[in-house]
Coordinates of C-alpha atoms in Angstrom, one line a residue:
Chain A
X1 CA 30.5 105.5 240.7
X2 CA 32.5 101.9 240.5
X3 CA 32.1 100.2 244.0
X4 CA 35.0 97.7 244.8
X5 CA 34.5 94.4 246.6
X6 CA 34.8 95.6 250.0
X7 CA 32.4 98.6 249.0
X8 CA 29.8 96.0 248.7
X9 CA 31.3 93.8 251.7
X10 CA 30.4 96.9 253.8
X11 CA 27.3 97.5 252.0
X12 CA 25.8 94.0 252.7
X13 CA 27.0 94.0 256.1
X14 CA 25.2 97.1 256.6
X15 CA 21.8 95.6 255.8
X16 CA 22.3 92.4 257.1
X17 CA 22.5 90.8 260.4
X18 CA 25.5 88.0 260.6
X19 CA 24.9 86.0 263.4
X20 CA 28.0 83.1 264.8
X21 CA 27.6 79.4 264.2
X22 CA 25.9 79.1 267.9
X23 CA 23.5 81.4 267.2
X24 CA 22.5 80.3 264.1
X25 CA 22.1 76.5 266.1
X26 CA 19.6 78.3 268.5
X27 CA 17.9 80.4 265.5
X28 CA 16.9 77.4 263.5
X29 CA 16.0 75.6 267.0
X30 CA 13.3 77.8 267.3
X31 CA 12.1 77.8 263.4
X32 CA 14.6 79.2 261.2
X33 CA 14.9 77.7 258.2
X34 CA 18.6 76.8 257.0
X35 CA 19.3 77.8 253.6
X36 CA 23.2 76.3 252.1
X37 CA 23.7 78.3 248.7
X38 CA 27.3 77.0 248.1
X39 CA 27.4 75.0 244.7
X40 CA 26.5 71.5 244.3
X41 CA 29.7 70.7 244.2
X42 CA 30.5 72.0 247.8
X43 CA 27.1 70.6 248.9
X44 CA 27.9 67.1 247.9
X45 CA 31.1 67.1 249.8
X46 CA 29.2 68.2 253.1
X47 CA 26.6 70.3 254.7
X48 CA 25.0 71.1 258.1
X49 CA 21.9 68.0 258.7
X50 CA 18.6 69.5 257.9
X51 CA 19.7 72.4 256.3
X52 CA 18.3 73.0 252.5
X53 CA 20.5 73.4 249.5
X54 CA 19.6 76.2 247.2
X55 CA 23.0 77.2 244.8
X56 CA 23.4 80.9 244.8
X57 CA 23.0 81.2 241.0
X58 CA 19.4 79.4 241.7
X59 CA 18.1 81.6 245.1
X60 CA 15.9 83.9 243.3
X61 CA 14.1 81.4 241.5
X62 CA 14.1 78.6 243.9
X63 CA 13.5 80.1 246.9
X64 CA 9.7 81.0 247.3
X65 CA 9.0 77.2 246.9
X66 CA 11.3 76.6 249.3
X67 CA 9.9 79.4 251.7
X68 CA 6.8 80.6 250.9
X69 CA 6.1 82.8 254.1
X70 CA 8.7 85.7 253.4
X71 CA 8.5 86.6 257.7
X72 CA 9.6 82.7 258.0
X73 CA 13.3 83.8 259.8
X74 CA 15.8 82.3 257.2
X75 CA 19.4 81.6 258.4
X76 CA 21.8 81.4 255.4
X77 CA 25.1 79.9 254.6
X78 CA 28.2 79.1 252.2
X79 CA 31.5 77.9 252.9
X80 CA 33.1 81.1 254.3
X81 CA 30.8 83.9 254.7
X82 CA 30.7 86.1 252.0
X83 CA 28.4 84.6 249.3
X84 CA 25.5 84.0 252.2
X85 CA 25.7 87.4 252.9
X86 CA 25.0 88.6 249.7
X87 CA 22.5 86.0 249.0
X88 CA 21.0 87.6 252.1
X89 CA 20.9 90.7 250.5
X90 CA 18.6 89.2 247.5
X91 CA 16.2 88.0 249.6
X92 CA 15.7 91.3 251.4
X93 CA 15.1 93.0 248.1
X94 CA 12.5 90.3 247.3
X95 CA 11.0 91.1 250.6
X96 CA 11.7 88.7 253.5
X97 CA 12.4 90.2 256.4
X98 CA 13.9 87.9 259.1
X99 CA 17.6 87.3 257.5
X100 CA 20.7 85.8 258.8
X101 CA 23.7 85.3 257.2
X102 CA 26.2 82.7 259.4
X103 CA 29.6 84.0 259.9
X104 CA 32.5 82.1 258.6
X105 CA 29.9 79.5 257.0
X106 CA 30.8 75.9 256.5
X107 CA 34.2 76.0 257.3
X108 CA 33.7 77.5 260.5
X109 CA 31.0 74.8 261.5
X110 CA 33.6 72.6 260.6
X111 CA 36.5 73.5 262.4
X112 CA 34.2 73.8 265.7
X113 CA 33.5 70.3 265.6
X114 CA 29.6 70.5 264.8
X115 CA 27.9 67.5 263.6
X116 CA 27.8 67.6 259.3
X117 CA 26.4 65.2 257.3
X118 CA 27.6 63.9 253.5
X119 CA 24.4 63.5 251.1
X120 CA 24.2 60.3 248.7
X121 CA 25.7 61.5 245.6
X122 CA 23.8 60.6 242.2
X123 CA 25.3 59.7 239.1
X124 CA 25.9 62.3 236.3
X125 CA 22.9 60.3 234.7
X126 CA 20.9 59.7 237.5
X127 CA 20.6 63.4 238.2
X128 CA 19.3 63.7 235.1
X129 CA 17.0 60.5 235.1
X130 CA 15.5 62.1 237.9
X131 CA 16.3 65.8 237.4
X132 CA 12.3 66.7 237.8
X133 CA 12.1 65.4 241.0
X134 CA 15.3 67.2 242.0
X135 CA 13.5 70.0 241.6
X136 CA 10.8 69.7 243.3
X137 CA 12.0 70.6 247.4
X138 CA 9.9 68.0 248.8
X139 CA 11.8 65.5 246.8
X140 CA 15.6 67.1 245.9
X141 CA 18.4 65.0 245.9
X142 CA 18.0 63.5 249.6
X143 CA 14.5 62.3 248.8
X144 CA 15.4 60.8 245.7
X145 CA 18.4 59.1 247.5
X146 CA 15.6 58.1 249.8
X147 CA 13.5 56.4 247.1
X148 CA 16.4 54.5 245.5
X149 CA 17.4 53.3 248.8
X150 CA 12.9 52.3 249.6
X151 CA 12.0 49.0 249.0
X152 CA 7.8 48.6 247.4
X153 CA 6.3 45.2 247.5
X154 CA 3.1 45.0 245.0
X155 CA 0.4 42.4 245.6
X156 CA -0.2 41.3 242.3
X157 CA 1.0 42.7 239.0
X158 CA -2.8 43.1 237.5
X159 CA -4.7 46.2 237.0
X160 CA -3.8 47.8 239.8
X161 CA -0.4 47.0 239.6
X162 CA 0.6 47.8 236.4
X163 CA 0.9 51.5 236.3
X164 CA 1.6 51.4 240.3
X165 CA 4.9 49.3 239.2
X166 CA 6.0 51.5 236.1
X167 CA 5.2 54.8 237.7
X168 CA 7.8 53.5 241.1
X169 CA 10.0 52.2 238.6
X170 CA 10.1 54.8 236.7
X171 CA 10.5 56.8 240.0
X172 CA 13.5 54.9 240.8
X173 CA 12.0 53.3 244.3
X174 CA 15.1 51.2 244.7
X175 CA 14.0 47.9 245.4
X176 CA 10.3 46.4 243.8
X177 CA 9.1 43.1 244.9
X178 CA 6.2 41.6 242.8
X179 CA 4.1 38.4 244.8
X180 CA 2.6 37.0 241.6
X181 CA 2.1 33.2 240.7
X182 CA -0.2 33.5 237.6
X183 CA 0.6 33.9 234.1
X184 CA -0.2 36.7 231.4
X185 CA -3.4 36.1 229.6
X186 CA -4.9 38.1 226.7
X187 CA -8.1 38.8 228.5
X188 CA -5.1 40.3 230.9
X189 CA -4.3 43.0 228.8
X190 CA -6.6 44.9 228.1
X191 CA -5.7 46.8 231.6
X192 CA -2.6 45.2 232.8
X193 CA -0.5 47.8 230.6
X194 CA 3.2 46.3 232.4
X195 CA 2.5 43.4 230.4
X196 CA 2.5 42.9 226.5
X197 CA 0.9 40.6 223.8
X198 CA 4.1 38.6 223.1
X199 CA 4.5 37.8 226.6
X200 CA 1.3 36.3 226.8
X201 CA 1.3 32.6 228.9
X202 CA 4.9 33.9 230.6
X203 CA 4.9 34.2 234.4
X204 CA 3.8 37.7 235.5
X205 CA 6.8 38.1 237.9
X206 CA 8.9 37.8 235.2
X207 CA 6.8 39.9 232.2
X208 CA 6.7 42.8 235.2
X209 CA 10.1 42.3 235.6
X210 CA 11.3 42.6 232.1
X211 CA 9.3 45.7 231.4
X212 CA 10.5 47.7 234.4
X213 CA 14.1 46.6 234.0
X214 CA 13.5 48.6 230.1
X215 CA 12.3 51.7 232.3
X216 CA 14.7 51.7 235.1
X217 CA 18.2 50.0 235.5
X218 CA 17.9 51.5 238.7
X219 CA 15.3 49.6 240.1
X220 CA 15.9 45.9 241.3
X221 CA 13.2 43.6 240.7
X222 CA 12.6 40.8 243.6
X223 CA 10.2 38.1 241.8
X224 CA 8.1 35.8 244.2
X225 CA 6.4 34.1 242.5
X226 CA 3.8 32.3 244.9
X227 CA 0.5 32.9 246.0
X228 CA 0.3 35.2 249.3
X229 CA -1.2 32.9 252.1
X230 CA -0.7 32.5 255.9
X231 CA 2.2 30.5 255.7
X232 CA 4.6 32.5 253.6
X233 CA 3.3 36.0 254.1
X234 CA 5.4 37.2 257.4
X235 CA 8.4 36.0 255.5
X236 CA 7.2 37.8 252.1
X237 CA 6.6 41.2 253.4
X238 CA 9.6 41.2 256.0
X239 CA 12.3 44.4 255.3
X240 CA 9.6 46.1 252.7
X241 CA 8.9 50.1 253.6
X242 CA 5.3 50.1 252.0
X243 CA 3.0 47.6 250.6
X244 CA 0.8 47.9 247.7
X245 CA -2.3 45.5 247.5
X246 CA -4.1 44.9 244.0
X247 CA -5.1 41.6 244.7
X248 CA -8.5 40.3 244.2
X249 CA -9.9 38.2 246.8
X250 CA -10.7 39.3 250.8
X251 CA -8.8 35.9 251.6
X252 CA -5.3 37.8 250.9
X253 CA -6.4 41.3 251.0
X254 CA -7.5 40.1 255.3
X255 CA -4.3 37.8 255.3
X256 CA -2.1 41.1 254.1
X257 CA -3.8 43.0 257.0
X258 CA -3.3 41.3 260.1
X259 CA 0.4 40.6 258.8
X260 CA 0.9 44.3 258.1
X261 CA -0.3 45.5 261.3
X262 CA 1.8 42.7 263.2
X263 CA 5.0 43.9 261.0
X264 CA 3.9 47.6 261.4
X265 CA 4.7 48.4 257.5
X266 CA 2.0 51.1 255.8
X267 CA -0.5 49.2 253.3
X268 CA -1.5 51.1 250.6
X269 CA -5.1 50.2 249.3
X270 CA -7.4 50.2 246.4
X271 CA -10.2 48.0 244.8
X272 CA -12.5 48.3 241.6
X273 CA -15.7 47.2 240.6
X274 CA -16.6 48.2 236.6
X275 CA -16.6 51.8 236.9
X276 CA -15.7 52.2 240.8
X277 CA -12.5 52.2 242.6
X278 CA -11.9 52.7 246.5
X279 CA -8.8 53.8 247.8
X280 CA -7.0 54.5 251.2
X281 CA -4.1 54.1 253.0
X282 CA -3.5 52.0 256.4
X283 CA -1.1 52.8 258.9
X284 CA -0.1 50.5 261.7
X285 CA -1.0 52.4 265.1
X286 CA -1.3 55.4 263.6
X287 CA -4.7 54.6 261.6
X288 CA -7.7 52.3 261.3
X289 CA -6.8 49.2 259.5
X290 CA -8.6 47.1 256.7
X291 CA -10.5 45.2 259.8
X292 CA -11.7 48.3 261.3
X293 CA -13.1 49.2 258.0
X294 CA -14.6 46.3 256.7
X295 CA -14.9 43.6 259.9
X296 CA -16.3 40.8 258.3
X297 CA -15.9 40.0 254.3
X298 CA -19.0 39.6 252.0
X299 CA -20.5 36.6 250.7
X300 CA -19.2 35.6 247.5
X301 CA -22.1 36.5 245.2
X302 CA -21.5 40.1 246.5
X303 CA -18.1 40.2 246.1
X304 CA -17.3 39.3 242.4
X305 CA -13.9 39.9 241.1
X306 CA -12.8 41.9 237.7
X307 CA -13.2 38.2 236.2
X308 CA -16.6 37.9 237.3
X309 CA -18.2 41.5 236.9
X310 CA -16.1 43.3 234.5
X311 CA -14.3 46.2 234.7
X312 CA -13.6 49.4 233.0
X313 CA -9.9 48.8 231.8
X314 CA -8.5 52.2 232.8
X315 CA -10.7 52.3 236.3
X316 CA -7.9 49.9 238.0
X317 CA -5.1 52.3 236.1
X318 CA -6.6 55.7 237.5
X319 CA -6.7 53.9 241.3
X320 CA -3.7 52.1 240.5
X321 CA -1.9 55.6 239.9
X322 CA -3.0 56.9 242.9
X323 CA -1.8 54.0 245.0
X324 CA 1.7 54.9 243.6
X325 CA 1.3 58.5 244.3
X326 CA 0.0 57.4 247.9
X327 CA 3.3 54.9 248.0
X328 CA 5.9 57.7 247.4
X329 CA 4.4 60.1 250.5
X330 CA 4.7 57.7 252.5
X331 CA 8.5 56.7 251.4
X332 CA 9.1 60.5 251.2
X333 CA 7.2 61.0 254.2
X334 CA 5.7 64.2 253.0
X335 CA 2.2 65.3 252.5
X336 CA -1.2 64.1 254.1
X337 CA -1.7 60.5 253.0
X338 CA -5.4 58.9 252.7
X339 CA -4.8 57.5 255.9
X340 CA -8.3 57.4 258.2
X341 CA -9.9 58.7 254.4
X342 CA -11.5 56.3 251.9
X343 CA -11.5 57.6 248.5
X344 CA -14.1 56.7 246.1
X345 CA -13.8 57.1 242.5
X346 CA -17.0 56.8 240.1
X347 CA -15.8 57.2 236.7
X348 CA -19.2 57.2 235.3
X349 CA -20.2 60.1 237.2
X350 CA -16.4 61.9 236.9
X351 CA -16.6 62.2 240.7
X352 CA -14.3 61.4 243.8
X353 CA -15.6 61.3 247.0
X354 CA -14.4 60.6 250.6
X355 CA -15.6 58.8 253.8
X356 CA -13.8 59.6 257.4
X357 CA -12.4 56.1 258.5
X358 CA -12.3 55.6 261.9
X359 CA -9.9 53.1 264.1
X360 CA -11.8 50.8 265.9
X361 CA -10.9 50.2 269.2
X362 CA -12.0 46.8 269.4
X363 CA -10.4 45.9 266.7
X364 CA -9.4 42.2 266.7
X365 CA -6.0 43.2 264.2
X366 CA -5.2 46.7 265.7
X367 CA -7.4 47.2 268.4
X368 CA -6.3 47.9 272.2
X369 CA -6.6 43.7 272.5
X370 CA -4.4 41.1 271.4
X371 CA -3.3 41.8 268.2
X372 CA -3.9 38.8 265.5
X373 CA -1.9 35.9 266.6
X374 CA -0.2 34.1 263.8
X375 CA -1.3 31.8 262.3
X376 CA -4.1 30.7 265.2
X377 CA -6.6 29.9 262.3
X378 CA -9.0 32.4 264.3
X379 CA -9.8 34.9 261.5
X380 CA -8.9 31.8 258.6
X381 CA -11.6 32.7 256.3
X382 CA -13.3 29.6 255.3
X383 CA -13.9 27.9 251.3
X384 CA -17.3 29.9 249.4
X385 CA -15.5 32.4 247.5
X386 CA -11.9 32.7 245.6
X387 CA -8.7 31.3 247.4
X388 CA -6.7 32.0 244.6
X389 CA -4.8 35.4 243.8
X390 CA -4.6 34.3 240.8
X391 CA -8.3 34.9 239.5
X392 CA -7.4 36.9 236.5
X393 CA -9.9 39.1 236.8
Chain B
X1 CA -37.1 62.4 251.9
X2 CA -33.6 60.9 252.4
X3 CA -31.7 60.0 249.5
X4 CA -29.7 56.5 249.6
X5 CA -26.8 55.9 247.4
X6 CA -27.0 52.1 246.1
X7 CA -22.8 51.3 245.2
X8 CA -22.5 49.2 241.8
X9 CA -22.4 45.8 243.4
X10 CA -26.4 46.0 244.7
X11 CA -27.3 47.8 241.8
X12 CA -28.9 44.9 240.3
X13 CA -30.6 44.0 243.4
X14 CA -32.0 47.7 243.4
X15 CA -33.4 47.5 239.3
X16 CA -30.4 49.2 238.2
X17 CA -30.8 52.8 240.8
X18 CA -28.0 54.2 241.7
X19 CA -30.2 56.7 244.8
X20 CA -33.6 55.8 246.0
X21 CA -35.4 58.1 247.6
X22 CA -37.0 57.1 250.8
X23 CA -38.8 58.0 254.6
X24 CA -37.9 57.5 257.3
X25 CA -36.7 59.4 260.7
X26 CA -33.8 56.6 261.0
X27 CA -31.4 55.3 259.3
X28 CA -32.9 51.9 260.2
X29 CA -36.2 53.1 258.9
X30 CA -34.6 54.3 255.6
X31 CA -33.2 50.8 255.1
X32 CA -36.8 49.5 255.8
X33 CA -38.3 51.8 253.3
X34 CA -35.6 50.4 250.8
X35 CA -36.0 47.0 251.5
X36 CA -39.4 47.3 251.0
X37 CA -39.3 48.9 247.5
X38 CA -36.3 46.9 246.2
X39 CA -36.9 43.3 248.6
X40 CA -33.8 41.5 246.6
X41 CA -31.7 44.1 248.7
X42 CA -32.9 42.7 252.3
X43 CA -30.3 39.7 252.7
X44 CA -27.7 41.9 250.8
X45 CA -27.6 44.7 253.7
X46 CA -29.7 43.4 256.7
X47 CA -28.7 39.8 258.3
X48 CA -31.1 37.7 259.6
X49 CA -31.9 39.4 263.0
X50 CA -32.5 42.6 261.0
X51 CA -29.4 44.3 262.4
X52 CA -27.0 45.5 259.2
X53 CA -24.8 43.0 258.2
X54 CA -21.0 43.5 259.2
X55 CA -19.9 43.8 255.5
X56 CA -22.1 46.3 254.7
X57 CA -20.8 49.8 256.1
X58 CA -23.6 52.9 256.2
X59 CA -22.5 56.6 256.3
X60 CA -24.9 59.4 256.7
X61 CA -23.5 62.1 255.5
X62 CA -20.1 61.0 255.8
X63 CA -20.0 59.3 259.3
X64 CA -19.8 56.0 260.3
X65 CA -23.2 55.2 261.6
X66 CA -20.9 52.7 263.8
X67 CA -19.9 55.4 265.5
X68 CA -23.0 56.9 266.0
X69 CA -26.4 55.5 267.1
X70 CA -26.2 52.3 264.3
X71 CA -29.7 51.9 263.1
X72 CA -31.1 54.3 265.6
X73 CA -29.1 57.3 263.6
X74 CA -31.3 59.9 262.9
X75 CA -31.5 61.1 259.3
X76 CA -33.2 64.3 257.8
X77 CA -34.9 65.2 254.7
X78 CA -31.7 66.3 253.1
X79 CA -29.6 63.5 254.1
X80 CA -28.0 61.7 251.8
X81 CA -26.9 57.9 253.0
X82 CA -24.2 56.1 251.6
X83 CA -24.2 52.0 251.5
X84 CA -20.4 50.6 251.1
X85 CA -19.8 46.7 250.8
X86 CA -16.2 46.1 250.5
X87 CA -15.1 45.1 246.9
X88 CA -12.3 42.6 246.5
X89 CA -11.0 43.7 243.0
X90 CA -7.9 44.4 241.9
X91 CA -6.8 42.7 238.8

């Protein structure tokens, strides 16, 4: 028996509970989750602020990784009505249980004057630059809009910088800045994959530069191309979102720190020694800081740089990868970063493991005292080991 | 026995180990026992006044012996005790 379109209309509206734009306000207030499943196109021209956008023609596939709990109340949408309520219908059959569908939909929220919000539209190409992260829900289109509009600053563009800075270029993190004064050297490369054996004695600002410019027209490159020190480093991380140290001496890596913490921007750390790498994240206020982890630095003959001890080319790449996995979580603000963890990697052994940081309250950079006044010379580490960033190790 | 994890950067201090096995009810007596078979190690973890040297951070199984008793820490048999210097680097 043939069933017309208002056969099903009465059908669906049968099974399903339609619920008016206020009550669909109050459901997600208390933990509903909004689902719009108008097309992209209708999307892009406007939807309801926190709600997620999952087209029709997509629901069935997309919407378990968008809802994984199938008692999760859902609250769906369109622009009028009648495609949420069949959409509603779907679900039910693929077993959730606490459905909505809102009454005259978009237009309806519209016309009663509640707030709506117009997502950043990507280009034709962009969405398909960045198409796998588009599919991903913790990322979609608003997160990726959030990443081109992030701004990274990498400490160095060595070993640890190099896959950090292709794999947020290539991520399409808006805005990189590079602090780098020294230039590419052969004994560079046989880690420091951003750079390349033509470009060897060109500045590294600029070899970085070059290479993610290839990847990524996206991504702006801000060069500076001076050594990080007390004087210039307030004005050098000012307006950056995250920071990513790779340098190699405690001088800047305690310099970064207090600066960080006075700025309040999220430091994302890692170090290597041969076949070691450690690893963590520091979050002004909300974490311990380098200072609470290490108080004091080591002497120099316990401290050698990459230059000094070796390393095991691909030990900075594997920590440098994680940095920039680390980086985008906190951009996206998603997922549990490393904060109060220290990860440590032994390639030798093909193990990771992890040591509970704690924030020290007597902190002299983050503790409940004065925080690190600028510039007072107090926590100046004096000569004995490397002053230069530029160690080449 | 308590087992103490030696990171790379003392390894040569230590004649190459990467755990030593030593005695010792505390954590300070564990770092005694060490010190004693590997003596290159003393100025590397203990500063002069034989309290551990602020660069040098000690777990025992995974917590901060800053936060617990410092040298006094107890440690058992199957402890394991993890030395961590800070490392610079990065390039």
């Amino acid at each position: 028996m043939p069933k017309s379109f208002s056969d099903l209309m009465r059908e669906a509206r049968s099974q399903i509970r339609e619920v008016n734009t206020a009550e669909a306000v109050d459901l997600v207030a208390s933990g509903a989750r909004l689902i719009d499943v108008r097309e992209s196109s209708e999307w892009e021209e406007g939807h309801i602020p926190g709600a997620v956008h999952i087209g029709r023609s997509y629901l069935e596939q997309q919407i378990e990784g968008a809802v994984a709990d199938r008692e999760t109340p859902v609250v769906l949408y369109c622009a009028g009505g009648v495609r949420s309520l069949f959409s509603a219908q779907v679900l039910a059959e693929m077993g959730y249980t606490n459905l909505a569908s809102m009454k005259g939909g978009f237009q309806a929220w519209k016309s009663e004057g509640r707030d709506w919000t117009k997502p950043v539209v990507l280009s034709k190409e962009q969405k398909t630059r960045y198409s796998r992260h588009l599919l991903i829900p913790e990322v979609g289109a608003e997160g990726q809009a959030r990443l081109l509009g992030s701004k990274a600053l990498f400490i160095g563009a060595g070993g640890l910088g190099s896959p950090a800075l292709l794999y947020l270029a290539a991520a399409g993190v808006g805005t990189l800045g590079i602090v780098d004064f020294d230039v590419v050297d052969l004994s560079n490369l046989q880690r420091q994959i951003v750079h390349t054996t033509d470009r060897v004695g060109r500045k590294k600002v600029e070899s970085a530069a070059e290479t993610v410019r290839a990847l990524n027209p996206d991504v702006t490159v801000v060069p500076h191309e001076e050594m990080l020190t007390e004087a210039n480093v307030e004005r050098l991380i000012a307006g950056y979102d995250v920071i990513l140290d790779g340098t190699d001496t405690f001088e800047t890596r305690y310099t970064l720190n207090d600066a960080a913490v006075r700025a309040g921007i999220p430091v994302v750390h890692a170090s290597v020694f041969r076949f070691e790498g450690q690893l963590t994240v520091f979050i002004p206020n909300e974490g311990p800081c380098y200072r609470c982890l290490y108080p004091s630095p080591p002497p120099p003959e316990l401290a050698p740089g990459c230059s000094v001890a070796g390393v095991l080319g691909v030990v900075p790449g594997t920590m440098g990868l994680l940095q920039a996995t680390e980086a985008l979580k906190v951009l996206l603000g998603i997922g549990d970063t490393l904060s109060g963890r220290l990860l440590i990697y032994d390639a030798l052994d093909a193990t990771f493991s992890e040591l509970r940081l704690r924030r020290d309250p007597h902190c002299p950079a983050c503790g409940d005292g004065a925080p690190v006044a600028s510039g007072s010379g107090v926590f100046t580490l004096k000569g004995g080991f490397g002053t230069s960033t530029g160690a080449n190790a | 026995m308590s087992t103490i994890r030696i990171p790379p950067v003392l390894r040569t201090a230590a004649g190459g180990s990467k755990t030593v096995e030593v005695a010792g009810a505390t954590v300070g007596e564990a770092i005694a026992a060490l010190v004693a078979q590997h003596p290159a190690l003393r100025d590397q973890v203990l500063a002069a006044d034989g309290s551990l040297n602020r660069f040098v951070n000690v777990y025992v199984n995974g917590k901060d012996v800053r936060y617990e008793q410092e040298l006094a820490t107890p440690v058992g048999p199957t402890d394991t005790i993890i030395l961590l210097p800070a490392m610079a680097g990065g390039r």
